[in-house]
CSV table of C-alpha atoms in Angstrom, one decimal:
chain,number,residue,atom,x,y,z
A,1,TYR,CA,-44.3,38.5,-15.8
A,2,LYS,CA,-48.0,39.4,-15.0
A,3,ARG,CA,-47.7,38.1,-12.1
A,4,GLN,CA,-45.4,40.3,-11.2
A,5,VAL,CA,-47.4,43.8,-11.6
A,6,VAL,CA,-50.6,42.2,-10.3
A,7,ALA,CA,-47.8,42.0,-7.3
A,8,HIS,CA,-46.4,46.0,-8.1
A,9,HIS,CA,-49.6,47.5,-8.6
A,10,ALA,CA,-51.7,45.8,-5.8
A,11,PHE,CA,-49.5,44.6,-3.1
A,12,TYR,CA,-46.6,47.2,-3.3
A,13,PRO,CA,-48.6,50.3,-2.6
A,14,ALA,CA,-49.7,48.5,0.5
A,15,LEU,CA,-47.2,47.5,2.0
A,16,LEU,CA,-45.4,51.5,1.7
A,17,GLU,CA,-47.5,52.7,3.6
A,18,LEU,CA,-47.2,50.0,7.0
A,19,LEU,CA,-43.4,50.5,6.2
A,20,LYS,CA,-44.3,54.2,6.9
A,21,ALA,CA,-46.4,53.8,9.4
A,22,ARG,CA,-42.7,52.0,10.9
A,23,GLY,CA,-41.0,55.1,9.7
A,24,LEU,CA,-39.5,53.8,6.9
A,25,PHE,CA,-40.1,56.2,4.1
A,26,PRO,CA,-39.5,55.5,0.1
A,27,LEU,CA,-37.5,57.1,-2.0
A,28,HIS,CA,-36.9,57.1,-5.4
A,29,ALA,CA,-33.2,57.1,-5.7
A,30,GLY,CA,-29.6,55.0,-6.1
A,31,VAL,CA,-27.8,55.1,-3.6
A,32,VAL,CA,-23.9,53.9,-3.1
A,33,ALA,CA,-21.4,54.1,-0.5
A,34,ARG,CA,-17.9,53.6,0.9
A,35,GLU,CA,-17.7,52.4,4.9
A,36,ASP,CA,-20.8,54.7,6.1
A,37,ALA,CA,-20.9,57.6,3.9
A,38,GLY,CA,-23.7,57.3,1.6
A,39,LEU,CA,-24.3,59.1,-2.0
A,40,VAL,CA,-28.0,59.4,-2.9
A,41,ILE,CA,-28.7,59.8,-6.5
A,42,CYS,CA,-32.3,60.9,-6.7
A,43,GLY,CA,-34.4,61.6,-10.3
A,44,ALA,CA,-36.6,60.9,-12.4
A,45,SER,CA,-37.0,57.7,-14.3
A,46,GLY,CA,-34.1,58.2,-17.5
A,47,SER,CA,-32.7,60.8,-14.7
A,48,GLY,CA,-29.3,58.3,-15.1
A,49,LYS,CA,-29.6,56.4,-11.6
A,50,THR,CA,-28.6,53.0,-11.8
A,51,THR,CA,-26.1,54.2,-15.4
A,52,LEU,CA,-24.3,56.1,-12.0
A,53,CYS,CA,-24.4,53.7,-9.3
A,54,LEU,CA,-23.6,50.9,-12.2
A,55,ALA,CA,-20.4,53.2,-12.3
A,56,LEU,CA,-19.7,54.2,-8.6
A,57,ALA,CA,-20.2,50.1,-8.2
A,58,ALA,CA,-17.4,49.5,-11.4
A,59,ARG,CA,-15.1,51.6,-9.0
A,60,GLY,CA,-15.0,49.7,-5.8
A,61,TRP,CA,-18.6,51.7,-4.3
A,62,ALA,CA,-20.6,49.3,-2.7
A,63,LEU,CA,-24.8,49.5,-4.4
A,64,LEU,CA,-27.6,49.8,-1.5
A,65,ALA,CA,-30.3,51.0,-4.4
A,66,ASP,CA,-30.7,51.8,-8.0
A,67,ASP,CA,-34.1,52.5,-7.8
A,68,THR,CA,-35.8,52.8,-4.4
A,69,CYS,CA,-34.4,53.1,-1.3
A,70,PHE,CA,-35.7,53.6,2.3
A,71,LEU,CA,-35.1,56.4,4.9
A,72,ARG,CA,-35.5,56.4,8.1
A,73,GLY,CA,-34.3,58.7,11.3
A,74,ASP,CA,-32.1,57.3,14.2
A,75,GLY,CA,-31.5,60.0,16.4
A,76,ASP,CA,-28.1,60.7,15.1
A,77,GLY,CA,-29.6,61.9,11.9
A,78,VAL,CA,-31.3,60.5,8.0
A,79,GLU,CA,-29.7,56.6,7.3
A,80,ALA,CA,-30.3,55.2,3.8
A,81,LEU,CA,-31.4,51.4,3.9
A,82,ALA,CA,-31.0,49.0,1.0
A,83,PHE,CA,-33.5,48.0,-0.9
A,84,TRP,CA,-32.3,45.8,-3.9
A,85,GLU,CA,-34.6,44.6,-7.2
A,86,ASP,CA,-33.8,43.8,-10.2
A,87,LEU,CA,-31.6,46.4,-12.2
A,88,HIS,CA,-33.2,48.3,-15.3
A,89,VAL,CA,-30.6,49.5,-18.2
A,90,THR,CA,-31.0,50.9,-21.6
A,91,GLU,CA,-29.3,50.0,-24.4
A,92,GLU,CA,-26.7,52.5,-23.5
A,93,THR,CA,-25.7,51.1,-20.6
A,94,VAL,CA,-25.2,47.9,-21.6
A,95,ARG,CA,-22.9,48.8,-24.1
A,96,ARG,CA,-20.5,51.5,-21.4
A,97,PHE,CA,-20.0,48.7,-19.1
A,98,PRO,CA,-18.5,45.6,-20.4
A,99,SER,CA,-19.8,43.7,-17.1
A,100,LEU,CA,-23.0,43.9,-18.9
A,101,ASP,CA,-22.2,42.1,-21.8
A,102,PHE,CA,-24.4,39.0,-20.8
A,103,LEU,CA,-27.0,41.5,-21.5
A,104,ARG,CA,-26.5,42.3,-25.3
A,105,HIS,CA,-29.0,39.6,-26.7
A,106,GLN,CA,-31.5,39.7,-24.5
A,107,PRO,CA,-34.5,41.7,-25.5
A,108,PRO,CA,-35.5,44.3,-23.4
A,109,ARG,CA,-39.3,44.4,-21.7
A,110,ARG,CA,-42.3,46.2,-23.2
A,111,ALA,CA,-43.2,47.7,-20.1
A,112,ASN,CA,-40.2,50.0,-20.2
A,113,TRP,CA,-38.1,49.0,-23.3
A,114,LYS,CA,-34.8,47.9,-20.6
A,115,LYS,CA,-33.4,45.1,-19.7
A,116,HIS,CA,-33.7,43.5,-15.9
A,117,PHE,CA,-31.2,41.5,-14.2
A,118,GLY,CA,-30.9,41.2,-10.6
A,119,VAL,CA,-27.8,41.7,-8.3
A,120,ASP,CA,-26.6,38.4,-8.2
A,121,GLN,CA,-25.6,38.3,-11.7
A,122,LEU,CA,-23.4,41.3,-11.6
A,123,GLU,CA,-20.1,39.7,-10.5
A,124,GLY,CA,-17.7,41.7,-8.1
A,125,LEU,CA,-20.7,43.8,-7.2
A,126,ARG,CA,-20.7,45.2,-3.8
A,127,LEU,CA,-23.9,45.2,-1.8
A,128,ALA,CA,-24.5,47.4,1.4
A,129,GLU,CA,-27.1,47.2,4.0
A,130,ARG,CA,-27.1,51.0,5.3
A,131,CYS,CA,-25.3,54.2,5.5
A,132,ARG,CA,-25.2,57.3,6.4
A,133,PRO,CA,-25.9,59.8,3.4
A,134,ARG,CA,-23.5,62.5,2.7
A,135,TRP,CA,-23.9,63.8,-0.4
A,136,ILE,CA,-27.5,64.1,-2.5
A,137,VAL,CA,-27.1,64.1,-6.1
A,138,PHE,CA,-29.7,65.0,-8.5
A,139,PRO,CA,-28.4,64.0,-11.9
A,140,SER,CA,-29.7,65.1,-15.6
A,141,VAL,CA,-28.8,63.1,-18.9
A,142,ALA,CA,-26.3,65.5,-20.1
A,143,GLY,CA,-26.0,66.1,-24.0
A,144,GLY,CA,-22.9,66.9,-24.5
A,145,PRO,CA,-19.2,65.4,-23.7
A,146,ALA,CA,-17.9,66.9,-20.1
A,147,SER,CA,-20.0,67.3,-16.4
A,148,ARG,CA,-20.6,69.6,-13.7
A,149,LEU,CA,-21.6,69.6,-10.3
A,150,GLU,CA,-23.2,72.7,-9.4
A,151,PRO,CA,-24.1,73.2,-5.5
A,152,LEU,CA,-27.5,73.1,-4.1
A,153,GLY,CA,-29.1,74.7,-1.4
A,154,GLY,CA,-30.9,73.0,1.1
A,155,ALA,CA,-34.5,73.9,0.5
A,156,GLU,CA,-34.3,73.6,-3.4
A,157,ALA,CA,-33.1,69.9,-1.8
A,158,VAL,CA,-36.2,68.9,-0.6
A,159,LEU,CA,-38.0,70.9,-3.7
A,160,ARG,CA,-36.1,68.2,-5.8
A,161,LEU,CA,-36.6,65.4,-3.4
A,162,THR,CA,-40.3,65.6,-2.3
A,163,PRO,CA,-41.9,64.4,-6.4
A,164,GLN,CA,-39.6,61.1,-5.6
A,165,SER,CA,-40.4,60.3,-2.5
A,166,VAL,CA,-43.5,58.4,-2.0
A,167,VAL,CA,-46.5,61.4,0.6
A,168,PRO,CA,-47.7,59.1,3.1
A,169,ALA,CA,-52.0,58.7,2.7
A,170,GLN,CA,-51.6,58.3,6.0
A,171,PRO,CA,-51.5,62.2,7.0
A,172,GLY,CA,-50.2,61.7,10.5
A,173,LEU,CA,-46.9,60.2,8.9
A,174,LEU,CA,-46.8,63.4,6.7
A,175,ALA,CA,-44.7,66.1,8.7
A,176,PRO,CA,-42.5,63.3,9.7
A,177,HIS,CA,-41.8,62.2,5.8
A,178,MET,CA,-41.0,65.9,5.6
A,179,GLU,CA,-38.7,66.1,8.2
A,180,LEU,CA,-37.0,63.2,7.9
A,181,LEU,CA,-36.5,64.9,4.3
A,182,ALA,CA,-35.6,68.1,5.5
A,183,GLY,CA,-33.3,66.3,8.1
A,184,LEU,CA,-31.3,64.9,4.4
A,185,ALA,CA,-31.2,67.5,3.3
A,186,ARG,CA,-29.6,68.6,5.7
A,187,GLN,CA,-26.6,66.4,6.3
A,188,GLY,CA,-26.0,66.1,3.1
A,189,ARG,CA,-24.2,68.1,0.5
A,190,ALA,CA,-27.2,68.5,-2.2
A,191,LEU,CA,-25.2,68.9,-5.6
A,192,GLU,CA,-26.7,68.9,-9.5
A,193,LEU,CA,-24.7,66.6,-11.7
A,194,ALA,CA,-25.5,67.7,-15.2
């Protein structure tokens, strides 16, 4: 566990900077896809990204990421690329999905009080390597019995995407990074899920 913490804090930021220099920009988001059409689920920790990804995966969508994906421009628009890490779920999410029964007796990790498991541990989970995002959803945990979707404009989408992306340390990469986020907002229909 300590090696993972050191790797995450020491090597991960350096790796992200190298990838950004190659045109791959990280986004704090889950991504699922049907065919080539992707749904980006972007939000802060605890907003329901993983739960929503698992719910859609249970309905036949393929998983690319539940917490971090990479974006790149390819001349035809923006493409989302998979980044498979351990999934982190709360006790509430475990209770909602019978497929997560194997986690019921696993203690949560103290770092984030969530239970962790690999994508290979979930039977029947379909994975995809890339997609073209058509929708961007910004979830928040709703307090009521029903959720609602509200459309968002492109400028509002970029404002919400920006804090969920890792701004490049290299000054020459800031403009391409922001253009990529703006391109994603133009390409995908942005919605708030509350």
